[in-house]
């Protein structure tokens, strides 16, 4: 069966055609560069850009997969979480297309998509495993008992890890979003500054939650107190502290839940220093580390189609009145 | 009124006290640089309003709604471009939503804020935070 996936939860308009459960026939992602002119994202512009791009992006995905709408067996779209106005472009589009083709529609939780990105890059991957979704909007540690069956082990108490990278990049004058620029700057720096390890004290030592707000503030203080600080060293020291916080939680979770596989996904999973640090831990603690290629780490619609195909087989279609939600924990009733 | 807090817990506690002064339709505009404690204080306000969920930074999704004893709308305009067509964001729907609106980076929607908005200005100073609250009668 061919499944069309549609993703419009934030800045990317994406469509993909999936064959079966793991064969990606096509995956088209159109990033919205319009926001660069404004120095930020503009929700109304994001929604309008999605509306403008959705038809050509879907057409391109179908053409690249060499199929027609009539060949599709199912249409899926992200319905949560994300920017409301953005979700409200892809979701109704998918419903209308499914309805007109008289085929099933499935609503997908974006976070679950990031878990399925691991399956697309590693079709042999089977639960149970630990999945970490690390991005600008999410920092989630999930125990995957089975496909579509999760427990949340930990989450951020404040800023998402990618948000911390972006905001510290801003403090360093690297623009916004600047996570990738920060990683680049950190390459020429040394981890000379000891920033505090978040949530490692007393009550939080056994928690699997994350906190990055205090780390961001520590960088701010350091820059106040040392106006001539070597920015590359600050970037490198911050990145080390953030990566160490992620690494520590992943190792804690693996040990506690006795899991043999760890998958990381989301835009921050593209960070090379993070990958190298986790690879060392994988050797030391004896787990398998699964990291998708960059185009599956960042937002895409192939992972949305992968969730939809699995959920359709397990639970049947979603109702056509399924609502868009700005927030929705993974595994919550409602999908 | 100007307050000084020496820790995140104290900033949250000040937020709790502020919550006691907020009713349906209240809009609180938070101003302050990155890391000045806006989200921390808002965590306190939300706790004071009976929100039991973990209040996170809404920078990514821009608006988050919580159910407290009143609906709480936590808005964060950090990622929103200042010169964009803000009137199309639908902020007035939040402001008129019968709940409490807590707006971070509120200077980016200055023209849309109601005249009676409570102002909270946070600043990082030696040893803690300076918090200036205006638009309320009397101290917190």
Short mmCIF file of N, CA and C in Angstrom, two decimals, chain A residues 156-323:
data_model
loop_
_atom_site.label_atom_id
_atom_site.label_comp_id
_atom_site.label_asym_id
_atom_site.label_seq_id
_atom_site.Cartn_x
_atom_site.Cartn_y
_atom_site.Cartn_z
N UNK A 156 11.83 17.96 29.08
CA UNK A 156 12.43 19.17 29.62
C UNK A 156 11.44 19.88 30.55
N UNK A 157 12.00 20.50 31.60
CA UNK A 157 11.18 21.26 32.54
C UNK A 157 11.02 22.71 32.06
N UNK A 158 11.82 23.11 31.08
CA UNK A 158 11.76 24.51 30.65
C UNK A 158 12.06 24.62 29.16
N UNK A 159 13.32 24.87 28.80
CA UNK A 159 13.66 25.06 27.38
C UNK A 159 13.98 23.71 26.73
N UNK A 160 13.63 23.58 25.46
CA UNK A 160 14.06 22.41 24.69
C UNK A 160 15.56 22.54 24.42
N UNK A 161 16.23 21.41 24.19
CA UNK A 161 17.69 21.44 24.02
C UNK A 161 18.08 22.28 22.80
N UNK A 162 17.34 22.14 21.71
CA UNK A 162 17.66 22.92 20.51
C UNK A 162 17.39 24.40 20.72
N UNK A 163 16.38 24.69 21.53
CA UNK A 163 16.07 26.08 21.89
C UNK A 163 17.24 26.68 22.67
N UNK A 164 17.83 25.89 23.58
CA UNK A 164 18.99 26.37 24.34
C UNK A 164 20.16 26.67 23.39
N UNK A 165 20.39 25.78 22.43
CA UNK A 165 21.45 26.03 21.43
C UNK A 165 21.16 27.34 20.68
N UNK A 166 19.91 27.51 20.24
CA UNK A 166 19.55 28.70 19.48
C UNK A 166 19.68 29.98 20.31
N UNK A 167 19.26 29.91 21.58
CA UNK A 167 19.28 31.11 22.41
C UNK A 167 20.71 31.47 22.84
N UNK A 168 21.52 30.46 23.12
CA UNK A 168 22.92 30.75 23.45
C UNK A 168 23.64 31.29 22.21
N UNK A 169 23.27 30.77 21.05
CA UNK A 169 23.84 31.31 19.80
C UNK A 169 23.52 32.79 19.69
N UNK A 170 22.30 33.15 20.08
CA UNK A 170 21.88 34.55 20.04
C UNK A 170 22.72 35.38 21.02
N UNK A 171 22.95 34.82 22.24
CA UNK A 171 23.77 35.53 23.23
C UNK A 171 25.18 35.74 22.70
N UNK A 172 25.64 34.82 21.87
CA UNK A 172 26.99 34.92 21.30
C UNK A 172 27.02 35.73 20.02
N UNK A 173 25.87 36.30 19.67
CA UNK A 173 25.81 37.15 18.49
C UNK A 173 25.83 36.38 17.18
N UNK A 174 25.34 35.14 17.21
CA UNK A 174 25.38 34.31 16.00
C UNK A 174 24.06 34.33 15.23
N UNK A 175 23.11 35.19 15.66
CA UNK A 175 21.83 35.24 14.97
C UNK A 175 20.89 34.17 15.48
N UNK A 176 19.67 34.16 14.96
CA UNK A 176 18.68 33.21 15.41
C UNK A 176 17.91 32.66 14.24
N UNK A 177 17.66 31.37 14.12
CA UNK A 177 18.22 30.31 14.96
C UNK A 177 19.67 30.05 14.60
N UNK A 178 20.47 29.77 15.59
CA UNK A 178 21.91 29.67 15.32
C UNK A 178 22.56 28.42 15.87
N UNK A 179 21.77 27.38 16.11
CA UNK A 179 22.31 26.14 16.67
C UNK A 179 23.46 25.59 15.84
N UNK A 180 23.28 25.59 14.52
CA UNK A 180 24.31 25.03 13.65
C UNK A 180 25.56 25.92 13.65
N UNK A 181 25.34 27.25 13.70
CA UNK A 181 26.47 28.18 13.75
C UNK A 181 27.25 28.01 15.05
N UNK A 182 26.52 27.74 16.13
CA UNK A 182 27.17 27.53 17.43
C UNK A 182 28.06 26.29 17.38
N UNK A 183 27.53 25.22 16.78
CA UNK A 183 28.32 23.98 16.66
C UNK A 183 29.60 24.26 15.88
N UNK A 184 29.47 25.05 14.83
CA UNK A 184 30.63 25.38 14.00
C UNK A 184 31.67 26.17 14.80
N UNK A 185 31.18 27.18 15.56
CA UNK A 185 32.08 28.00 16.37
C UNK A 185 32.77 27.16 17.44
N UNK A 186 32.01 26.20 18.01
CA UNK A 186 32.54 25.37 19.10
C UNK A 186 33.72 24.52 18.63
N UNK A 187 33.78 24.22 17.34
CA UNK A 187 34.87 23.40 16.79
C UNK A 187 36.24 24.03 17.05
N UNK A 188 36.29 25.38 17.05
CA UNK A 188 37.58 26.04 17.23
C UNK A 188 37.80 26.46 18.69
N UNK A 189 36.90 26.01 19.58
CA UNK A 189 37.06 26.39 20.98
C UNK A 189 37.51 25.23 21.86
N UNK A 190 37.82 25.56 23.12
CA UNK A 190 38.17 24.54 24.10
C UNK A 190 37.12 24.57 25.21
N UNK A 191 36.85 23.42 25.85
CA UNK A 191 35.86 23.41 26.94
C UNK A 191 36.48 23.96 28.21
N UNK A 192 36.85 25.25 28.19
CA UNK A 192 37.64 25.83 29.28
C UNK A 192 36.78 26.28 30.46
N UNK A 193 35.48 26.43 30.23
CA UNK A 193 34.61 26.97 31.28
C UNK A 193 33.72 25.86 31.82
N UNK A 194 33.61 25.80 33.14
CA UNK A 194 32.74 24.78 33.73
C UNK A 194 31.38 25.37 33.95
N UNK A 195 30.44 25.03 33.10
CA UNK A 195 29.06 25.45 33.33
C UNK A 195 28.36 24.37 34.16
N UNK A 196 27.34 24.79 34.91
CA UNK A 196 26.70 23.83 35.83
C UNK A 196 25.98 22.72 35.08
N UNK A 197 26.00 21.52 35.65
CA UNK A 197 25.25 20.41 35.08
C UNK A 197 23.81 20.51 35.58
N UNK A 198 22.86 20.67 34.66
CA UNK A 198 21.48 20.88 35.08
C UNK A 198 20.87 19.66 35.76
N UNK A 199 20.05 19.90 36.76
CA UNK A 199 19.27 18.86 37.44
C UNK A 199 20.11 17.68 37.95
N UNK A 200 21.30 17.98 38.45
CA UNK A 200 22.10 16.89 38.98
C UNK A 200 22.13 16.92 40.51
N UNK A 201 21.46 17.90 41.09
CA UNK A 201 21.51 18.06 42.54
C UNK A 201 20.38 17.28 43.21
N UNK A 202 20.60 16.97 44.47
CA UNK A 202 19.64 16.36 45.39
C UNK A 202 18.41 15.72 44.76
N UNK A 203 17.30 16.46 44.85
CA UNK A 203 15.99 15.90 44.49
C UNK A 203 15.93 15.44 43.04
N UNK A 204 16.76 16.06 42.18
CA UNK A 204 16.64 15.76 40.76
C UNK A 204 17.62 14.69 40.27
N UNK A 205 18.48 14.22 41.19
CA UNK A 205 19.54 13.34 40.73
C UNK A 205 18.98 12.08 40.06
N UNK A 206 17.84 11.60 40.57
CA UNK A 206 17.27 10.36 40.02
C UNK A 206 16.24 10.62 38.94
N UNK A 207 15.97 11.88 38.68
CA UNK A 207 14.98 12.21 37.66
C UNK A 207 15.56 11.96 36.27
N UNK A 208 14.69 11.71 35.32
CA UNK A 208 15.15 11.60 33.94
C UNK A 208 14.71 12.83 33.14
N UNK A 209 14.34 13.88 33.86
CA UNK A 209 13.95 15.12 33.20
C UNK A 209 15.18 15.96 32.84
N UNK A 210 14.95 16.94 32.00
CA UNK A 210 16.01 17.83 31.55
C UNK A 210 15.69 19.26 31.97
N UNK A 211 16.73 20.08 32.05
CA UNK A 211 16.53 21.52 32.23
C UNK A 211 17.68 22.23 31.53
N UNK A 212 17.36 23.15 30.68
CA UNK A 212 18.42 23.87 29.96
C UNK A 212 18.38 25.38 30.20
N UNK A 213 17.35 25.83 30.93
CA UNK A 213 17.20 27.26 31.18
C UNK A 213 18.35 27.79 32.04
N UNK A 214 18.72 27.03 33.09
CA UNK A 214 19.79 27.46 33.99
C UNK A 214 21.14 27.51 33.28
N UNK A 215 21.34 26.59 32.37
CA UNK A 215 22.59 26.57 31.60
C UNK A 215 22.69 27.82 30.72
N UNK A 216 21.57 28.16 30.09
CA UNK A 216 21.50 29.37 29.27
C UNK A 216 21.84 30.60 30.13
N UNK A 217 21.26 30.65 31.35
CA UNK A 217 21.51 31.78 32.25
C UNK A 217 22.98 31.82 32.69
N UNK A 218 23.56 30.63 32.90
CA UNK A 218 24.97 30.58 33.30
C UNK A 218 25.86 31.17 32.20
N UNK A 219 25.52 30.88 30.95
CA UNK A 219 26.28 31.46 29.84
C UNK A 219 26.11 32.98 29.83
N UNK A 220 24.89 33.42 30.08
CA UNK A 220 24.61 34.87 30.13
C UNK A 220 25.48 35.55 31.20
N UNK A 221 25.50 34.95 32.41
CA UNK A 221 26.32 35.51 33.51
C UNK A 221 27.78 35.56 33.10
N UNK A 222 28.23 34.48 32.51
CA UNK A 222 29.64 34.41 32.13
C UNK A 222 29.99 35.53 31.15
N UNK A 223 29.10 35.76 30.20
CA UNK A 223 29.37 36.80 29.20
C UNK A 223 29.30 38.20 29.83
N UNK A 224 28.42 38.36 30.85
CA UNK A 224 28.38 39.64 31.57
C UNK A 224 29.68 39.88 32.31
N UNK A 225 30.14 38.81 33.00
CA UNK A 225 31.31 38.95 33.86
C UNK A 225 32.61 38.98 33.06
N UNK A 226 32.60 38.40 31.87
CA UNK A 226 33.80 38.33 31.04
C UNK A 226 33.49 38.85 29.65
N UNK A 227 33.33 40.16 29.53
CA UNK A 227 32.92 40.72 28.22
C UNK A 227 33.91 40.38 27.10
N UNK A 228 35.16 40.07 27.47
CA UNK A 228 36.13 39.73 26.43
C UNK A 228 36.37 38.23 26.31
N UNK A 229 35.41 37.46 26.81
CA UNK A 229 35.56 36.00 26.78
C UNK A 229 35.76 35.52 25.35
N UNK A 230 36.54 34.47 25.21
CA UNK A 230 36.73 33.82 23.91
C UNK A 230 35.41 33.13 23.54
N UNK A 231 34.75 33.64 22.51
CA UNK A 231 33.41 33.15 22.19
C UNK A 231 33.42 31.69 21.76
N UNK A 232 34.49 31.28 21.11
CA UNK A 232 34.57 29.87 20.70
C UNK A 232 34.66 28.97 21.93
N UNK A 233 35.39 29.42 22.95
CA UNK A 233 35.48 28.64 24.19
C UNK A 233 34.13 28.56 24.89
N UNK A 234 33.41 29.69 24.89
CA UNK A 234 32.09 29.70 25.52
C UNK A 234 31.17 28.73 24.77
N UNK A 235 31.19 28.81 23.44
CA UNK A 235 30.34 27.92 22.63
C UNK A 235 30.68 26.47 22.90
N UNK A 236 31.99 26.17 22.92
CA UNK A 236 32.43 24.80 23.13
C UNK A 236 32.05 24.30 24.53
N UNK A 237 32.23 25.16 25.54
CA UNK A 237 31.93 24.78 26.92
C UNK A 237 30.43 24.57 27.12
N UNK A 238 29.63 25.46 26.52
CA UNK A 238 28.18 25.30 26.61
C UNK A 238 27.76 24.00 25.94
N UNK A 239 28.28 23.79 24.72
CA UNK A 239 27.89 22.59 23.98
C UNK A 239 28.26 21.33 24.74
N UNK A 240 29.45 21.35 25.34
CA UNK A 240 29.88 20.20 26.14
C UNK A 240 28.91 19.94 27.29
N UNK A 241 28.52 21.01 27.99
CA UNK A 241 27.63 20.86 29.15
C UNK A 241 26.26 20.33 28.71
N UNK A 242 25.75 20.86 27.60
CA UNK A 242 24.44 20.44 27.11
C UNK A 242 24.48 18.98 26.66
N UNK A 243 25.54 18.62 25.95
CA UNK A 243 25.67 17.25 25.45
C UNK A 243 25.85 16.29 26.63
N UNK A 244 26.63 16.74 27.62
CA UNK A 244 26.85 15.87 28.78
C UNK A 244 25.53 15.63 29.52
N UNK A 245 24.68 16.67 29.59
CA UNK A 245 23.38 16.51 30.24
C UNK A 245 22.53 15.48 29.49
N UNK A 246 22.54 15.55 28.18
CA UNK A 246 21.78 14.58 27.37
C UNK A 246 22.36 13.19 27.55
N UNK A 247 23.68 13.10 27.44
CA UNK A 247 24.36 11.80 27.54
C UNK A 247 24.06 11.13 28.88
N UNK A 248 24.14 11.92 29.94
CA UNK A 248 23.96 11.36 31.28
C UNK A 248 22.55 10.77 31.43
N UNK A 249 21.56 11.53 30.95
CA UNK A 249 20.18 11.05 31.06
C UNK A 249 19.96 9.79 30.23
N UNK A 250 20.54 9.76 29.05
CA UNK A 250 20.36 8.58 28.18
C UNK A 250 20.98 7.34 28.83
N UNK A 251 22.17 7.51 29.39
CA UNK A 251 22.83 6.38 30.04
C UNK A 251 22.03 5.94 31.26
N UNK A 252 21.56 6.92 32.07
CA UNK A 252 20.74 6.60 33.23
C UNK A 252 19.50 5.80 32.82
N UNK A 253 18.86 6.26 31.75
CA UNK A 253 17.62 5.62 31.30
C UNK A 253 17.88 4.20 30.80
N UNK A 254 18.96 4.03 30.06
CA UNK A 254 19.31 2.72 29.51
C UNK A 254 19.57 1.73 30.65
N UNK A 255 20.32 2.20 31.65
CA UNK A 255 20.65 1.33 32.77
C UNK A 255 19.41 0.98 33.59
N UNK A 256 18.61 2.00 33.85
CA UNK A 256 17.45 1.79 34.71
C UNK A 256 16.41 0.90 34.04
N UNK A 257 16.19 1.13 32.75
CA UNK A 257 15.15 0.36 32.05
C UNK A 257 15.73 -0.88 31.37
N UNK A 258 17.03 -1.10 31.53
CA UNK A 258 17.69 -2.28 30.95
C UNK A 258 17.41 -2.41 29.46
N UNK A 259 17.68 -1.35 28.73
CA UNK A 259 17.43 -1.34 27.29
C UNK A 259 18.75 -1.48 26.55
N UNK A 260 18.71 -2.14 25.41
CA UNK A 260 19.94 -2.41 24.68
C UNK A 260 20.14 -1.52 23.46
N UNK A 261 19.13 -0.70 23.16
CA UNK A 261 19.21 0.13 21.95
C UNK A 261 18.78 1.55 22.30
N UNK A 262 19.50 2.52 21.77
CA UNK A 262 19.15 3.93 21.94
C UNK A 262 19.07 4.58 20.56
N UNK A 263 17.94 5.22 20.28
CA UNK A 263 17.80 5.95 19.03
C UNK A 263 17.66 7.43 19.31
N UNK A 264 18.36 8.26 18.58
CA UNK A 264 18.18 9.71 18.74
C UNK A 264 17.68 10.29 17.43
N UNK A 265 16.83 11.30 17.56
CA UNK A 265 16.18 11.87 16.39
C UNK A 265 15.84 13.32 16.69
N UNK A 266 15.43 14.07 15.69
CA UNK A 266 15.20 15.51 15.86
C UNK A 266 16.42 16.28 15.38
N UNK A 267 16.28 17.57 15.15
CA UNK A 267 17.34 18.37 14.56
C UNK A 267 18.65 18.34 15.32
N UNK A 268 18.60 18.26 16.66
CA UNK A 268 19.82 18.27 17.47
C UNK A 268 20.60 16.96 17.29
N UNK A 269 19.91 15.91 16.86
CA UNK A 269 20.59 14.63 16.62
C UNK A 269 21.59 14.77 15.47
N UNK A 270 21.49 15.86 14.72
CA UNK A 270 22.44 16.11 13.64
C UNK A 270 23.77 16.63 14.18
N UNK A 271 23.80 17.05 15.45
CA UNK A 271 25.02 17.62 16.04
C UNK A 271 26.11 16.55 16.13
N UNK A 272 27.21 16.84 15.48
CA UNK A 272 28.28 15.86 15.35
C UNK A 272 28.94 15.52 16.68
N UNK A 273 29.15 16.54 17.51
CA UNK A 273 29.78 16.31 18.82
C UNK A 273 28.89 15.43 19.69
N UNK A 274 27.58 15.62 19.59
CA UNK A 274 26.64 14.78 20.35
C UNK A 274 26.72 13.34 19.88
N UNK A 275 26.75 13.15 18.57
CA UNK A 275 26.83 11.78 18.02
C UNK A 275 28.09 11.08 18.51
N UNK A 276 29.21 11.82 18.49
CA UNK A 276 30.48 11.21 18.90
C UNK A 276 30.47 10.86 20.38
N UNK A 277 29.89 11.77 21.20
CA UNK A 277 29.84 11.51 22.64
C UNK A 277 28.99 10.27 22.94
N UNK A 278 27.84 10.18 22.27
CA UNK A 278 26.94 9.05 22.52
C UNK A 278 27.54 7.75 21.98
N UNK A 279 28.30 7.84 20.90
CA UNK A 279 28.94 6.64 20.37
C UNK A 279 29.94 6.08 21.40
N UNK A 280 30.65 6.99 22.10
CA UNK A 280 31.58 6.55 23.15
C UNK A 280 30.82 5.85 24.28
N UNK A 281 29.67 6.43 24.67
CA UNK A 281 28.87 5.81 25.72
C UNK A 281 28.33 4.46 25.28
N UNK A 282 27.97 4.37 23.99
CA UNK A 282 27.45 3.10 23.47
C UNK A 282 28.49 2.00 23.63
N UNK A 283 29.77 2.36 23.34
CA UNK A 283 30.86 1.40 23.52
C UNK A 283 31.02 1.04 24.99
N UNK A 284 31.02 2.08 25.82
CA UNK A 284 31.30 1.88 27.24
C UNK A 284 30.20 1.08 27.94
N UNK A 285 28.93 1.39 27.61
CA UNK A 285 27.83 0.76 28.33
C UNK A 285 27.16 -0.37 27.53
N UNK A 286 27.67 -0.61 26.33
CA UNK A 286 27.21 -1.77 25.58
C UNK A 286 25.81 -1.68 25.01
N UNK A 287 25.43 -0.49 24.54
CA UNK A 287 24.15 -0.43 23.83
C UNK A 287 24.39 -0.09 22.37
N UNK A 288 23.39 -0.36 21.54
CA UNK A 288 23.46 -0.02 20.13
C UNK A 288 22.90 1.38 19.94
N UNK A 289 23.64 2.23 19.27
CA UNK A 289 23.19 3.60 19.02
C UNK A 289 22.67 3.71 17.59
N UNK A 290 21.44 4.20 17.47
CA UNK A 290 20.82 4.34 16.15
C UNK A 290 20.59 5.81 15.86
N UNK A 291 21.18 6.31 14.80
CA UNK A 291 21.03 7.72 14.43
C UNK A 291 20.65 7.80 12.95
N UNK A 292 19.50 8.38 12.64
CA UNK A 292 19.11 8.49 11.23
C UNK A 292 19.98 9.52 10.51
N UNK A 293 20.04 9.46 9.19
CA UNK A 293 20.73 10.50 8.43
C UNK A 293 20.03 11.84 8.64
N UNK A 294 20.75 12.91 8.33
CA UNK A 294 20.28 14.25 8.60
C UNK A 294 18.86 14.52 8.08
N UNK A 295 18.56 14.09 6.84
CA UNK A 295 17.26 14.43 6.27
C UNK A 295 16.11 13.71 6.96
N UNK A 296 16.41 12.67 7.74
CA UNK A 296 15.35 12.03 8.53
C UNK A 296 15.33 12.54 9.97
N UNK A 297 16.44 13.17 10.41
CA UNK A 297 16.48 13.76 11.76
C UNK A 297 15.60 15.00 11.82
N UNK A 298 15.71 15.84 10.79
CA UNK A 298 14.93 17.07 10.79
C UNK A 298 13.52 16.77 10.30
N UNK A 299 12.65 17.79 10.39
CA UNK A 299 11.24 17.56 10.05
C UNK A 299 11.09 17.09 8.61
N UNK A 300 10.28 16.06 8.43
CA UNK A 300 10.01 15.52 7.10
C UNK A 300 8.67 14.80 7.14
N UNK A 301 8.15 14.45 5.99
CA UNK A 301 6.83 13.82 5.95
C UNK A 301 6.92 12.30 5.82
N UNK A 302 8.10 11.77 5.47
CA UNK A 302 8.23 10.31 5.37
C UNK A 302 7.96 9.67 6.72
N UNK A 303 8.47 10.31 7.79
CA UNK A 303 8.26 9.75 9.13
C UNK A 303 6.79 9.83 9.53
N UNK A 304 6.09 10.84 9.02
CA UNK A 304 4.66 10.98 9.32
C UNK A 304 3.88 9.86 8.61
N UNK A 305 4.25 9.60 7.36
CA UNK A 305 3.61 8.51 6.62
C UNK A 305 3.89 7.16 7.30
N UNK A 306 5.12 7.00 7.83
CA UNK A 306 5.48 5.74 8.49
C UNK A 306 4.61 5.48 9.71
N UNK A 307 4.34 6.53 10.48
CA UNK A 307 3.45 6.39 11.64
C UNK A 307 2.04 6.05 11.15
N UNK A 308 1.59 6.78 10.14
CA UNK A 308 0.22 6.61 9.67
C UNK A 308 -0.03 5.20 9.16
N UNK A 309 0.92 4.66 8.41
CA UNK A 309 0.74 3.30 7.87
C UNK A 309 0.63 2.28 9.01
N UNK A 310 1.47 2.45 10.02
CA UNK A 310 1.44 1.52 11.15
C UNK A 310 0.15 1.66 11.96
N UNK A 311 -0.25 2.91 12.20
CA UNK A 311 -1.45 3.14 13.01
C UNK A 311 -2.70 2.67 12.29
N UNK A 312 -2.71 2.84 10.97
CA UNK A 312 -3.87 2.39 10.20
C UNK A 312 -4.03 0.88 10.37
N UNK A 313 -2.92 0.15 10.26
CA UNK A 313 -2.97 -1.32 10.39
C UNK A 313 -3.40 -1.73 11.80
N UNK A 314 -2.95 -0.98 12.79
CA UNK A 314 -3.24 -1.38 14.18
C UNK A 314 -4.57 -0.89 14.71
N UNK A 315 -4.90 0.36 14.36
CA UNK A 315 -6.05 0.99 15.01
C UNK A 315 -7.13 1.47 14.04
N UNK A 316 -6.88 1.37 12.73
CA UNK A 316 -7.85 1.87 11.76
C UNK A 316 -7.72 3.36 11.56
N UNK A 317 -8.58 3.94 10.70
CA UNK A 317 -8.45 5.36 10.37
C UNK A 317 -8.84 6.29 11.52
N UNK A 318 -8.41 7.54 11.41
CA UNK A 318 -8.83 8.57 12.37
C UNK A 318 -10.14 9.18 11.88
N UNK A 319 -10.92 9.73 12.80
CA UNK A 319 -12.16 10.42 12.37
C UNK A 319 -11.82 11.68 11.59
N UNK A 320 -12.70 12.05 10.68
CA UNK A 320 -12.44 13.24 9.86
C UNK A 320 -12.64 14.54 10.64
N UNK A 321 -13.17 14.44 11.86
CA UNK A 321 -13.29 15.66 12.67
C UNK A 321 -12.14 15.78 13.68
N UNK A 322 -11.08 15.00 13.48
CA UNK A 322 -9.92 15.07 14.37
C UNK A 322 -9.39 16.51 14.41
N UNK A 323 -9.21 17.03 15.63
CA UNK A 323 -8.82 18.44 15.76
C UNK A 323 -7.30 18.60 15.77
#
